[in-house]
Amino acid sequence: MSSLDNAQSASLLKQPRAVWAVAFACIIAFMGLGLVDPILPAIAKKLDASASEVSLLFTSYNAVMAVMMLITGVITSRLGMKKTLLAGIMIIALFSALGGLSNNIWVLIGLRGGWGLGNALFVATSLTAIVSLSNSGVAKAIILYEAAVGLGISVGPLLGGELGAISWRGPFFGVACLMVVAFVGLTVLMPSPKPQAAAVRKKSSLLDPFRALKHRSLLVFGIMACFYNFGFFTIMAYAPLVLGHMGMDEHGLGYVFLGWGILLAITSVFMAPVLQRKFGTIKSLSFMLVLFALTLAAMSIWTTKEWVLIAAVIFAGALLGNNNTLLTTAVMNAAPVERSTASAAYSFLRFIGGAIAPYMSGKLAEWYNPHVPFAVGAGFVILGMLVVLINKKHVMHVDQAEGH
């Protein structure tokens, strides 16, 4: 048994060069997401913006991503994975650099939308690329992808806090520089497709993601992810503003979200596969969603207690790491459609929640009090869990697919 375990663990690391090239680019790209988080209070102060206006930096980003996810398959099927990844990286670099030069919150909100365009091309294609090019199976490929995402997210806030302490513009320029590094790395390390492979590449249709959502299982996971993202982006977009209002600076926020990202990375790689093997995806997902909802509920009760919020944010990283890996693996096995199409359809629904939640959180705090956004986020997470449990008979097949 031990020799079998060693072979299984080794297979995760024995990947083609192209897989490592994309994983490296994922680390750099998701560092960009974490870089911006610690400077949200500073942006609000420097640009004289309200909490709901600052939250629109996430809303515009996620709204554009949601829509663009529907056409990433069309673009990738015509340009190929490598060119699509490089195009996404170039767009992120351009709009992040322009963001660092802006002096108006509404201009910055618009530029974040452009950033979301680049991220849509990169995120959807990178997951498909790693799963398609990997030689260790879907489950292990997704673990590798989530490990790259977690590593990038964990390091990003620390670097963002350091750069943000110098100027709120620093992280934006930092993202642009990191994207240049990712562009060079991907260009050098990822081989171009062979001419004959490009010639026979199947062209995707704009209707493919909508056709994919006719499969009940994929639709259920997409709706669940939409509600789950209400909680996720309450942590990402609203919690930093609350902590910043309490006096926490860029350094402090950077360290808090460093802890969040480290736990996210560790659990996505080491804990999620264990839960999946022992209890199955559906039971594990449901349990993690309940714990996440309880964490948000605790934050809504003790919103004025700084240490509670810090501990809750960091602990939430462990729950989100498990959820991300379990959910992504389930989606890849949910419906008999191409993985790129399944990813596009699922991501469209997922990022709708990510677009609404940040702005809604800011507005709820303005209309009522700082406690309400966390309570509403918890309610949406529970609603997501109920969607899965009500449709359990339509999604249970993912456990058999993963076991096989």
mmCIF file of C-alpha atoms in Angstrom:
data_model
loop_
_atom_site.group_PDB
_atom_site.id
_atom_site.type_symbol
_atom_site.label_atom_id
_atom_site.label_comp_id
_atom_site.label_asym_id
_atom_site.label_seq_id
_atom_site.Cartn_x
_atom_site.Cartn_y
_atom_site.Cartn_z
ATOM 1 C CA MET A 1 0.000 0.000 0.000
ATOM 2 C CA SER A 2 2.827 2.411 0.827
ATOM 3 C CA SER A 3 4.472 1.878 -2.564
ATOM 4 C CA LEU A 4 1.126 2.598 -4.230
ATOM 5 C CA ASP A 5 0.767 5.793 -2.221
ATOM 6 C CA ASN A 6 4.276 6.854 -3.218
ATOM 7 C CA ALA A 7 3.480 6.264 -6.873
ATOM 8 C CA GLN A 8 0.305 8.278 -6.582
ATOM 9 C CA SER A 9 2.050 11.188 -4.886
ATOM 10 C CA ALA A 10 4.871 11.136 -7.410
ATOM 11 C CA SER A 11 2.454 11.218 -10.340
ATOM 12 C CA LEU A 12 1.222 14.621 -9.204
ATOM 13 C CA LEU A 13 4.731 16.037 -9.602
ATOM 14 C CA LYS A 14 5.678 14.243 -12.820
ATOM 15 C CA GLN A 15 3.955 16.600 -15.229
ATOM 16 C CA PRO A 16 4.768 17.769 -18.756
ATOM 17 C CA ARG A 17 6.680 21.032 -19.027
ATOM 18 C CA ALA A 18 3.579 22.773 -20.395
ATOM 19 C CA VAL A 19 1.641 22.012 -17.189
ATOM 20 C CA TRP A 20 4.346 23.571 -15.018
ATOM 21 C CA ALA A 21 4.454 26.605 -17.310
ATOM 22 C CA VAL A 22 0.724 27.207 -16.867
ATOM 23 C CA ALA A 23 0.921 26.527 -13.105
ATOM 24 C CA PHE A 24 3.713 29.095 -12.799
ATOM 25 C CA ALA A 25 1.604 31.652 -14.684
ATOM 26 C CA CYS A 26 -1.344 30.850 -12.363
ATOM 27 C CA ILE A 27 0.780 31.634 -9.304
ATOM 28 C CA ILE A 28 1.752 35.007 -10.762
ATOM 29 C CA ALA A 29 -1.785 35.818 -11.948
ATOM 30 C CA PHE A 30 -3.435 35.030 -8.613
ATOM 31 C CA MET A 31 -0.795 36.985 -6.747
ATOM 32 C CA GLY A 32 -2.401 39.907 -8.562
ATOM 33 C CA LEU A 33 -5.760 39.196 -6.923
ATOM 34 C CA GLY A 34 -4.270 39.187 -3.425
ATOM 35 C CA LEU A 35 -2.055 42.213 -4.050
ATOM 36 C CA VAL A 36 -5.038 44.566 -4.218
ATOM 37 C CA ASP A 37 -6.908 43.323 -1.141
ATOM 38 C CA PRO A 38 -4.844 45.068 1.594
ATOM 39 C CA ILE A 39 -5.157 48.510 -0.068
ATOM 40 C CA LEU A 40 -8.958 48.747 -0.234
ATOM 41 C CA PRO A 41 -9.194 51.063 2.818
ATOM 42 C CA ALA A 42 -6.330 53.192 1.440
ATOM 43 C CA ILE A 43 -8.104 53.555 -1.925
ATOM 44 C CA ALA A 44 -11.296 54.629 -0.137
ATOM 45 C CA LYS A 45 -9.356 57.265 1.795
ATOM 46 C CA LYS A 46 -7.132 58.576 -0.988
ATOM 47 C CA LEU A 47 -9.867 58.745 -3.648
ATOM 48 C CA ASP A 48 -12.568 59.900 -1.207
ATOM 49 C CA ALA A 49 -14.794 56.894 -1.962
ATOM 50 C CA SER A 50 -17.476 55.169 0.087
ATOM 51 C CA ALA A 51 -17.383 51.481 1.025
ATOM 52 C CA SER A 52 -19.942 50.620 -1.668
ATOM 53 C CA GLU A 53 -17.956 52.561 -4.309
ATOM 54 C CA VAL A 54 -14.735 50.767 -3.402
ATOM 55 C CA SER A 55 -16.580 47.445 -3.515
ATOM 56 C CA LEU A 56 -17.417 48.179 -7.158
ATOM 57 C CA LEU A 57 -13.751 47.427 -7.899
ATOM 58 C CA PHE A 58 -14.703 43.782 -7.330
ATOM 59 C CA THR A 59 -18.164 44.111 -8.902
ATOM 60 C CA SER A 60 -16.947 45.447 -12.264
ATOM 61 C CA TYR A 61 -14.144 42.891 -12.276
ATOM 62 C CA ASN A 62 -16.441 39.931 -11.610
ATOM 63 C CA ALA A 63 -19.291 41.164 -13.826
ATOM 64 C CA VAL A 64 -17.019 41.371 -16.867
ATOM 65 C CA MET A 65 -15.533 37.981 -15.973
ATOM 66 C CA ALA A 66 -18.999 36.413 -15.767
ATOM 67 C CA VAL A 67 -20.012 37.619 -19.236
ATOM 68 C CA MET A 68 -16.645 36.901 -20.822
ATOM 69 C CA MET A 69 -16.664 33.346 -19.496
ATOM 70 C CA LEU A 70 -19.374 32.617 -22.061
ATOM 71 C CA ILE A 71 -17.059 33.364 -24.983
ATOM 72 C CA THR A 72 -13.717 32.119 -23.667
ATOM 73 C CA GLY A 73 -14.360 28.753 -25.303
ATOM 74 C CA VAL A 74 -15.003 30.416 -28.664
ATOM 75 C CA ILE A 75 -11.795 32.426 -28.385
ATOM 76 C CA THR A 76 -9.678 29.502 -27.178
ATOM 77 C CA SER A 77 -10.964 27.179 -29.911
ATOM 78 C CA ARG A 78 -9.787 29.673 -32.518
ATOM 79 C CA LEU A 79 -6.587 31.054 -31.002
ATOM 80 C CA GLY A 80 -5.465 27.982 -29.089
ATOM 81 C CA MET A 81 -4.693 27.737 -25.379
ATOM 82 C CA LYS A 82 -1.259 29.357 -25.460
ATOM 83 C CA LYS A 83 -2.297 32.458 -27.423
ATOM 84 C CA THR A 84 -5.425 32.881 -25.294
ATOM 85 C CA LEU A 85 -3.411 32.667 -22.073
ATOM 86 C CA LEU A 86 -0.875 35.189 -23.370
ATOM 87 C CA ALA A 87 -3.654 37.555 -24.508
ATOM 88 C CA GLY A 88 -5.242 37.408 -21.054
ATOM 89 C CA ILE A 89 -1.924 38.137 -19.362
ATOM 90 C CA MET A 90 -1.256 41.121 -21.651
ATOM 91 C CA ILE A 91 -4.705 42.601 -20.942
ATOM 92 C CA ILE A 92 -4.259 42.214 -17.173
ATOM 93 C CA ALA A 93 -0.840 43.911 -17.337
ATOM 94 C CA LEU A 94 -2.209 46.826 -19.391
ATOM 95 C CA PHE A 95 -5.257 47.580 -17.248
ATOM 96 C CA SER A 96 -3.463 47.123 -13.926
ATOM 97 C CA ALA A 97 -0.766 49.599 -15.041
ATOM 98 C CA LEU A 98 -3.443 52.085 -16.137
ATOM 99 C CA GLY A 99 -5.167 51.572 -12.771
ATOM 100 C CA GLY A 100 -1.987 52.630 -11.003
ATOM 101 C CA LEU A 101 -2.030 55.870 -12.999
ATOM 102 C CA SER A 102 -5.693 56.745 -12.343
ATOM 103 C CA ASN A 103 -6.891 59.469 -9.958
ATOM 104 C CA ASN A 104 -10.636 58.834 -9.924
ATOM 105 C CA ILE A 105 -12.561 55.995 -8.311
ATOM 106 C CA TRP A 106 -14.949 55.611 -11.273
ATOM 107 C CA VAL A 107 -12.080 55.459 -13.760
ATOM 108 C CA LEU A 108 -10.454 52.836 -11.558
ATOM 109 C CA ILE A 109 -13.722 50.862 -11.445
ATOM 110 C CA GLY A 110 -13.844 50.864 -15.258
ATOM 111 C CA LEU A 111 -10.220 49.760 -15.517
ATOM 112 C CA ARG A 112 -10.887 46.901 -13.119
ATOM 113 C CA GLY A 113 -13.542 45.754 -15.585
ATOM 114 C CA GLY A 114 -10.832 45.594 -18.257
ATOM 115 C CA TRP A 115 -8.711 43.632 -15.804
ATOM 116 C CA GLY A 116 -11.613 41.203 -15.437
ATOM 117 C CA LEU A 117 -11.636 40.710 -19.211
ATOM 118 C CA GLY A 118 -8.015 39.573 -19.139
ATOM 119 C CA ASN A 119 -8.580 37.420 -16.089
ATOM 120 C CA ALA A 120 -11.549 35.666 -17.728
ATOM 121 C CA LEU A 121 -9.391 34.637 -20.673
ATOM 122 C CA PHE A 122 -6.629 33.453 -18.380
ATOM 123 C CA VAL A 123 -8.570 31.730 -15.579
ATOM 124 C CA ALA A 124 -10.926 29.650 -17.726
ATOM 125 C CA THR A 125 -8.165 28.646 -20.121
ATOM 126 C CA SER A 126 -5.549 27.885 -17.452
ATOM 127 C CA LEU A 127 -7.801 25.375 -15.670
ATOM 128 C CA THR A 128 -8.646 23.701 -18.968
ATOM 129 C CA ALA A 129 -4.981 23.688 -20.005
ATOM 130 C CA ILE A 130 -3.748 22.034 -16.809
ATOM 131 C CA VAL A 131 -6.518 19.413 -16.837
ATOM 132 C CA SER A 132 -6.056 18.690 -20.549
ATOM 133 C CA LEU A 133 -2.250 18.585 -20.572
ATOM 134 C CA SER A 134 -1.750 16.747 -17.281
ATOM 135 C CA ASN A 135 -0.829 13.050 -17.325
ATOM 136 C CA SER A 136 -2.031 12.310 -13.774
ATOM 137 C CA GLY A 137 -5.816 12.443 -14.193
ATOM 138 C CA VAL A 138 -8.462 15.100 -13.597
ATOM 139 C CA ALA A 139 -8.461 15.017 -9.783
ATOM 140 C CA LYS A 140 -4.688 15.429 -9.387
ATOM 141 C CA ALA A 141 -4.565 18.066 -12.136
ATOM 142 C CA ILE A 142 -7.179 20.104 -10.273
ATOM 143 C CA ILE A 143 -5.218 19.734 -7.026
ATOM 144 C CA LEU A 144 -2.158 21.105 -8.852
ATOM 145 C CA TYR A 145 -4.227 23.996 -10.219
ATOM 146 C CA GLU A 146 -5.692 24.834 -6.813
ATOM 147 C CA ALA A 147 -2.203 24.611 -5.267
ATOM 148 C CA ALA A 148 -0.947 27.208 -7.766
ATOM 149 C CA VAL A 149 -3.979 29.401 -7.080
ATOM 150 C CA GLY A 150 -3.539 29.071 -3.310
ATOM 151 C CA LEU A 151 0.174 29.817 -3.460
ATOM 152 C CA GLY A 152 -0.465 32.940 -5.519
ATOM 153 C CA ILE A 153 -3.298 34.128 -3.280
ATOM 154 C CA SER A 154 -1.246 33.544 -0.109
ATOM 155 C CA VAL A 155 1.862 35.431 -1.239
ATOM 156 C CA GLY A 156 -0.058 38.239 -2.960
ATOM 157 C CA PRO A 157 -1.456 39.987 0.161
ATOM 158 C CA LEU A 158 1.954 40.057 1.830
ATOM 159 C CA LEU A 159 3.529 41.713 -1.202
ATOM 160 C CA GLY A 160 0.483 43.947 -1.621
ATOM 161 C CA GLY A 161 0.707 45.089 1.977
ATOM 162 C CA GLU A 162 4.378 45.996 1.592
ATOM 163 C CA LEU A 163 3.843 47.839 -1.701
ATOM 164 C CA GLY A 164 0.606 49.406 -0.437
ATOM 165 C CA ALA A 165 2.405 50.840 2.589
ATOM 166 C CA ILE A 166 4.494 52.874 0.132
ATOM 167 C CA SER A 167 1.540 53.926 -2.034
ATOM 168 C CA TRP A 168 -1.869 52.495 -2.915
ATOM 169 C CA ARG A 169 -0.684 52.621 -6.541
ATOM 170 C CA GLY A 170 2.205 50.249 -5.815
ATOM 171 C CA PRO A 171 0.223 46.988 -5.980
ATOM 172 C CA PHE A 172 -1.285 47.960 -9.341
ATOM 173 C CA PHE A 173 2.153 48.512 -10.822
ATOM 174 C CA GLY A 174 3.307 45.356 -9.035
ATOM 175 C CA VAL A 175 0.600 43.325 -10.796
ATOM 176 C CA ALA A 176 1.671 44.740 -14.162
ATOM 177 C CA CYS A 177 5.292 43.740 -13.538
ATOM 178 C CA LEU A 178 4.294 40.250 -12.379
ATOM 179 C CA MET A 179 2.200 39.776 -15.509
ATOM 180 C CA VAL A 180 5.206 40.612 -17.651
ATOM 181 C CA VAL A 181 7.152 37.899 -15.798
ATOM 182 C CA ALA A 182 4.274 35.446 -16.348
ATOM 183 C CA PHE A 183 4.126 36.371 -20.043
ATOM 184 C CA VAL A 184 7.828 35.677 -20.528
ATOM 185 C CA GLY A 185 7.649 32.435 -18.530
ATOM 186 C CA LEU A 186 4.668 31.125 -20.481
ATOM 187 C CA THR A 187 6.171 32.122 -23.818
ATOM 188 C CA VAL A 188 9.403 30.271 -23.070
ATOM 189 C CA LEU A 189 8.126 27.219 -21.178
ATOM 190 C CA MET A 190 4.818 26.360 -22.857
ATOM 191 C CA PRO A 191 5.300 24.781 -26.286
ATOM 192 C CA SER A 192 3.208 26.023 -29.193
ATOM 193 C CA PRO A 193 0.651 23.580 -30.614
ATOM 194 C CA LYS A 194 1.681 21.508 -33.589
ATOM 195 C CA PRO A 195 0.318 22.814 -36.920
ATOM 196 C CA GLN A 196 -1.725 19.670 -37.535
ATOM 197 C CA ALA A 197 -3.287 19.927 -34.052
ATOM 198 C CA ALA A 198 -4.286 23.541 -34.681
ATOM 199 C CA ALA A 199 -5.782 22.584 -38.053
ATOM 200 C CA VAL A 200 -8.140 20.004 -36.538
ATOM 201 C CA ARG A 201 -9.068 22.101 -33.479
ATOM 202 C CA LYS A 202 -12.818 21.968 -32.907
ATOM 203 C CA LYS A 203 -14.479 25.386 -33.092
ATOM 204 C CA SER A 204 -16.749 26.187 -30.143
ATOM 205 C CA SER A 205 -20.068 27.987 -30.417
ATOM 206 C CA LEU A 206 -21.391 30.858 -28.297
ATOM 207 C CA LEU A 207 -24.360 28.644 -27.464
ATOM 208 C CA ASP A 208 -22.260 25.776 -26.052
ATOM 209 C CA PRO A 209 -22.211 27.053 -22.420
ATOM 210 C CA PHE A 210 -25.982 27.539 -22.456
ATOM 211 C CA ARG A 211 -26.490 24.071 -23.897
ATOM 212 C CA ALA A 212 -24.214 22.710 -21.157
ATOM 213 C CA LEU A 213 -26.435 24.262 -18.479
ATOM 214 C CA LYS A 214 -29.273 22.029 -19.667
ATOM 215 C CA HIS A 215 -27.498 19.323 -17.683
ATOM 216 C CA ARG A 216 -29.105 19.554 -14.248
ATOM 217 C CA SER A 217 -25.922 18.642 -12.368
ATOM 218 C CA LEU A 218 -23.862 21.451 -13.927
ATOM 219 C CA LEU A 219 -26.669 23.957 -13.364
ATOM 220 C CA VAL A 220 -26.953 22.927 -9.703
ATOM 221 C CA PHE A 221 -23.228 23.368 -9.050
ATOM 222 C CA GLY A 222 -23.268 26.715 -10.874
ATOM 223 C CA ILE A 223 -26.153 28.061 -8.788
ATOM 224 C CA MET A 224 -24.553 26.755 -5.608
ATOM 225 C CA ALA A 225 -21.272 28.479 -6.527
ATOM 226 C CA CYS A 226 -23.165 31.718 -7.225
ATOM 227 C CA PHE A 227 -24.573 31.717 -3.681
ATOM 228 C CA TYR A 228 -21.282 30.518 -2.197
ATOM 229 C CA ASN A 229 -19.504 33.460 -3.817
ATOM 230 C CA PHE A 230 -21.723 35.850 -1.844
ATOM 231 C CA GLY A 231 -19.905 34.614 1.246
ATOM 232 C CA PHE A 232 -16.505 34.386 -0.463
ATOM 233 C CA PHE A 233 -16.508 38.002 -1.648
ATOM 234 C CA THR A 234 -17.945 39.264 1.618
ATOM 235 C CA ILE A 235 -14.645 38.045 3.075
ATOM 236 C CA MET A 236 -12.562 39.361 0.173
ATOM 237 C CA ALA A 237 -14.173 42.759 -0.447
ATOM 238 C CA TYR A 238 -15.941 43.774 2.773
ATOM 239 C CA ALA A 239 -13.850 42.354 5.637
ATOM 240 C CA PRO A 240 -10.748 44.461 4.698
ATOM 241 C CA LEU A 241 -12.858 47.635 4.857
ATOM 242 C CA VAL A 242 -14.155 46.757 8.345
ATOM 243 C CA LEU A 243 -10.653 45.960 9.611
ATOM 244 C CA GLY A 244 -9.307 49.106 7.980
ATOM 245 C CA HIS A 245 -11.991 51.167 9.711
ATOM 246 C CA MET A 246 -10.737 49.731 13.008
ATOM 247 C CA GLY A 247 -7.296 51.144 12.258
ATOM 248 C CA MET A 248 -5.521 48.163 10.694
ATOM 249 C CA ASP A 249 -2.961 49.355 8.132
ATOM 250 C CA GLU A 250 -1.779 47.815 4.857
ATOM 251 C CA HIS A 251 0.880 45.726 6.625
ATOM 252 C CA GLY A 252 -1.663 44.256 9.040
ATOM 253 C CA LEU A 253 -4.177 43.448 6.312
ATOM 254 C CA GLY A 254 -1.396 41.875 4.281
ATOM 255 C CA TYR A 255 -0.490 39.513 7.126
ATOM 256 C CA VAL A 256 -4.135 38.611 7.846
ATOM 257 C CA PHE A 257 -4.786 37.642 4.244
ATOM 258 C CA LEU A 258 -1.403 35.914 4.070
ATOM 259 C CA GLY A 259 -2.658 33.568 6.802
ATOM 260 C CA TRP A 260 -5.957 33.202 4.930
ATOM 261 C CA GLY A 261 -4.148 32.291 1.709
ATOM 262 C CA ILE A 262 -1.718 29.862 3.338
ATOM 263 C CA LEU A 263 -4.557 27.840 4.866
ATOM 264 C CA LEU A 264 -6.420 27.997 1.561
ATOM 265 C CA ALA A 265 -3.406 26.569 -0.271
ATOM 266 C CA ILE A 266 -2.668 23.830 2.288
ATOM 267 C CA THR A 267 -6.236 22.545 2.571
ATOM 268 C CA SER A 268 -6.870 22.629 -1.176
ATOM 269 C CA VAL A 269 -3.914 20.300 -1.758
ATOM 270 C CA PHE A 270 -3.754 18.074 1.317
ATOM 271 C CA MET A 271 -7.119 18.091 3.071
ATOM 272 C CA ALA A 272 -9.706 18.234 0.255
ATOM 273 C CA PRO A 273 -8.582 14.958 -1.400
ATOM 274 C CA VAL A 274 -8.758 13.162 1.972
ATOM 275 C CA LEU A 275 -12.283 14.444 2.624
ATOM 276 C CA GLN A 276 -13.288 13.475 -0.884
ATOM 277 C CA ARG A 277 -12.026 9.890 -0.486
ATOM 278 C CA LYS A 278 -13.512 9.345 2.976
ATOM 279 C CA PHE A 279 -16.868 11.099 2.746
ATOM 280 C CA GLY A 280 -17.471 11.904 -0.931
ATOM 281 C CA THR A 281 -17.735 15.284 -2.621
ATOM 282 C CA ILE A 282 -21.349 16.123 -1.822
ATOM 283 C CA LYS A 283 -21.141 15.385 1.917
ATOM 284 C CA SER A 284 -17.779 17.185 2.210
ATOM 285 C CA LEU A 285 -19.051 20.222 0.314
ATOM 286 C CA SER A 286 -22.177 20.441 2.460
ATOM 287 C CA PHE A 287 -20.175 20.205 5.689
ATOM 288 C CA MET A 288 -17.702 22.893 4.577
ATOM 289 C CA LEU A 289 -20.542 25.203 3.535
ATOM 290 C CA VAL A 290 -22.166 24.852 6.968
ATOM 291 C CA LEU A 291 -18.862 25.680 8.689
ATOM 292 C CA PHE A 292 -18.354 28.668 6.375
ATOM 293 C CA ALA A 293 -21.857 29.952 7.111
ATOM 294 C CA LEU A 294 -21.235 29.610 10.867
ATOM 295 C CA THR A 295 -17.951 31.523 10.467
ATOM 296 C CA LEU A 296 -19.744 34.381 8.677
ATOM 297 C CA ALA A 297 -22.461 34.314 11.334
ATOM 298 C CA ALA A 298 -19.817 34.683 14.061
ATOM 299 C CA MET A 299 -18.364 37.648 12.166
ATOM 300 C CA SER A 300 -21.819 39.239 12.018
ATOM 301 C CA ILE A 301 -22.260 38.890 15.801
ATOM 302 C CA TRP A 302 -18.788 40.060 16.845
ATOM 303 C CA THR A 303 -18.155 42.578 14.042
ATOM 304 C CA THR A 304 -16.664 45.096 16.462
ATOM 305 C CA LYS A 305 -14.148 42.583 17.880
ATOM 306 C CA GLU A 306 -11.002 42.912 15.799
ATOM 307 C CA TRP A 307 -9.446 39.632 16.964
ATOM 308 C CA VAL A 308 -12.616 37.701 16.100
ATOM 309 C CA LEU A 309 -12.643 39.080 12.556
ATOM 310 C CA ILE A 310 -8.939 38.318 12.104
ATOM 311 C CA ALA A 311 -9.324 34.739 13.369
ATOM 312 C CA ALA A 312 -12.477 34.209 11.294
ATOM 313 C CA VAL A 313 -10.888 35.478 8.066
ATOM 314 C CA ILE A 314 -7.849 33.225 8.514
ATOM 315 C CA PHE A 315 -9.978 30.186 9.465
ATOM 316 C CA ALA A 316 -12.239 30.818 6.467
ATOM 317 C CA GLY A 317 -9.203 30.260 4.243
ATOM 318 C CA ALA A 318 -9.139 26.592 5.300
ATOM 319 C CA LEU A 319 -12.818 26.164 4.450
ATOM 320 C CA LEU A 320 -12.520 27.937 1.103
ATOM 321 C CA GLY A 321 -9.487 25.872 0.109
ATOM 322 C CA ASN A 322 -11.437 22.657 0.657
ATOM 323 C CA ASN A 323 -14.519 23.995 -1.080
ATOM 324 C CA ASN A 324 -12.656 25.253 -4.145
ATOM 325 C CA THR A 325 -10.958 21.934 -4.843
ATOM 326 C CA LEU A 326 -14.069 19.846 -4.143
ATOM 327 C CA LEU A 327 -16.293 22.069 -6.249
ATOM 328 C CA THR A 328 -13.904 22.348 -9.206
ATOM 329 C CA THR A 329 -13.406 18.576 -9.259
ATOM 330 C CA ALA A 330 -17.177 18.032 -9.150
ATOM 331 C CA VAL A 331 -17.786 20.446 -12.039
ATOM 332 C CA MET A 332 -15.198 18.710 -14.227
ATOM 333 C CA ASN A 333 -17.135 15.449 -13.735
ATOM 334 C CA ALA A 334 -20.654 16.877 -13.630
ATOM 335 C CA ALA A 335 -21.799 16.685 -17.253
ATOM 336 C CA PRO A 336 -20.841 14.896 -20.488
ATOM 337 C CA VAL A 337 -19.519 18.058 -22.166
ATOM 338 C CA GLU A 338 -16.038 19.331 -22.938
ATOM 339 C CA ARG A 339 -14.221 20.541 -19.846
ATOM 340 C CA SER A 340 -13.662 24.011 -21.305
ATOM 341 C CA THR A 341 -17.410 24.336 -21.953
ATOM 342 C CA ALA A 342 -18.297 23.068 -18.475
ATOM 343 C CA SER A 343 -15.817 25.511 -16.923
ATOM 344 C CA ALA A 344 -17.234 28.431 -18.927
ATOM 345 C CA ALA A 345 -20.860 27.674 -18.048
ATOM 346 C CA TYR A 346 -20.115 27.107 -14.377
ATOM 347 C CA SER A 347 -17.872 30.180 -14.095
ATOM 348 C CA PHE A 348 -20.553 32.381 -15.681
ATOM 349 C CA LEU A 349 -22.956 31.577 -12.845
ATOM 350 C CA ARG A 350 -20.243 31.643 -10.192
ATOM 351 C CA PHE A 351 -19.036 35.147 -11.023
ATOM 352 C CA ILE A 352 -22.563 36.572 -11.117
ATOM 353 C CA GLY A 353 -22.536 36.038 -7.357
ATOM 354 C CA GLY A 354 -19.054 37.523 -7.175
ATOM 355 C CA ALA A 355 -20.299 40.620 -9.024
ATOM 356 C CA ILE A 356 -23.358 41.263 -6.855
ATOM 357 C CA ALA A 357 -21.931 40.430 -3.417
ATOM 358 C CA PRO A 358 -19.233 43.139 -3.011
ATOM 359 C CA TYR A 359 -21.511 46.070 -3.894
ATOM 360 C CA MET A 360 -24.404 44.599 -1.922
ATOM 361 C CA SER A 361 -22.159 44.239 1.149
ATOM 362 C CA GLY A 362 -21.120 47.877 1.020
ATOM 363 C CA LYS A 363 -24.691 49.064 0.551
ATOM 364 C CA LEU A 364 -26.070 46.887 3.354
ATOM 365 C CA ALA A 365 -23.483 48.376 5.708
ATOM 366 C CA GLU A 366 -24.490 51.899 4.662
ATOM 367 C CA TRP A 367 -28.231 51.227 4.882
ATOM 368 C CA TYR A 368 -28.221 49.256 8.139
ATOM 369 C CA ASN A 369 -25.041 48.553 10.108
ATOM 370 C CA PRO A 370 -21.660 46.797 9.702
ATOM 371 C CA HIS A 371 -23.043 43.495 11.059
ATOM 372 C CA VAL A 372 -25.625 42.901 8.321
ATOM 373 C CA PRO A 373 -23.351 42.050 5.324
ATOM 374 C CA PHE A 374 -21.786 39.112 7.170
ATOM 375 C CA ALA A 375 -25.224 37.808 8.229
ATOM 376 C CA VAL A 376 -26.576 38.062 4.676
ATOM 377 C CA GLY A 377 -23.448 36.331 3.340
ATOM 378 C CA ALA A 378 -24.030 33.462 5.777
ATOM 379 C CA GLY A 379 -27.636 33.168 4.606
ATOM 380 C CA PHE A 380 -26.613 32.884 0.957
ATOM 381 C CA VAL A 381 -24.022 30.192 1.766
ATOM 382 C CA ILE A 382 -26.687 28.110 3.530
ATOM 383 C CA LEU A 383 -28.971 28.654 0.541
ATOM 384 C CA GLY A 384 -26.231 27.295 -1.726
ATOM 385 C CA MET A 385 -25.938 24.182 0.432
ATOM 386 C CA LEU A 386 -29.698 23.637 0.291
ATOM 387 C CA VAL A 387 -29.662 23.868 -3.509
ATOM 388 C CA VAL A 388 -27.223 20.948 -3.621
ATOM 389 C CA LEU A 389 -29.057 18.855 -1.027
ATOM 390 C CA ILE A 390 -32.460 19.358 -2.694
ATOM 391 C CA ASN A 391 -30.947 18.209 -5.999
ATOM 392 C CA LYS A 392 -28.794 15.494 -4.445
ATOM 393 C CA LYS A 393 -30.009 12.743 -6.798
ATOM 394 C CA HIS A 394 -28.871 14.812 -9.794
ATOM 395 C CA VAL A 395 -25.294 15.347 -8.541
ATOM 396 C CA MET A 396 -24.395 12.153 -6.680
ATOM 397 C CA HIS A 397 -22.859 10.664 -9.836
ATOM 398 C CA VAL A 398 -19.793 12.923 -9.434
ATOM 399 C CA ASP A 399 -18.649 10.756 -6.514
ATOM 400 C CA GLN A 400 -18.775 7.633 -8.677
ATOM 401 C CA ALA A 401 -16.945 9.424 -11.501
ATOM 402 C CA GLU A 402 -14.172 10.575 -9.167
ATOM 403 C CA GLY A 403 -13.872 7.137 -7.590
ATOM 404 C CA HIS A 404 -13.568 5.567 -11.007
#
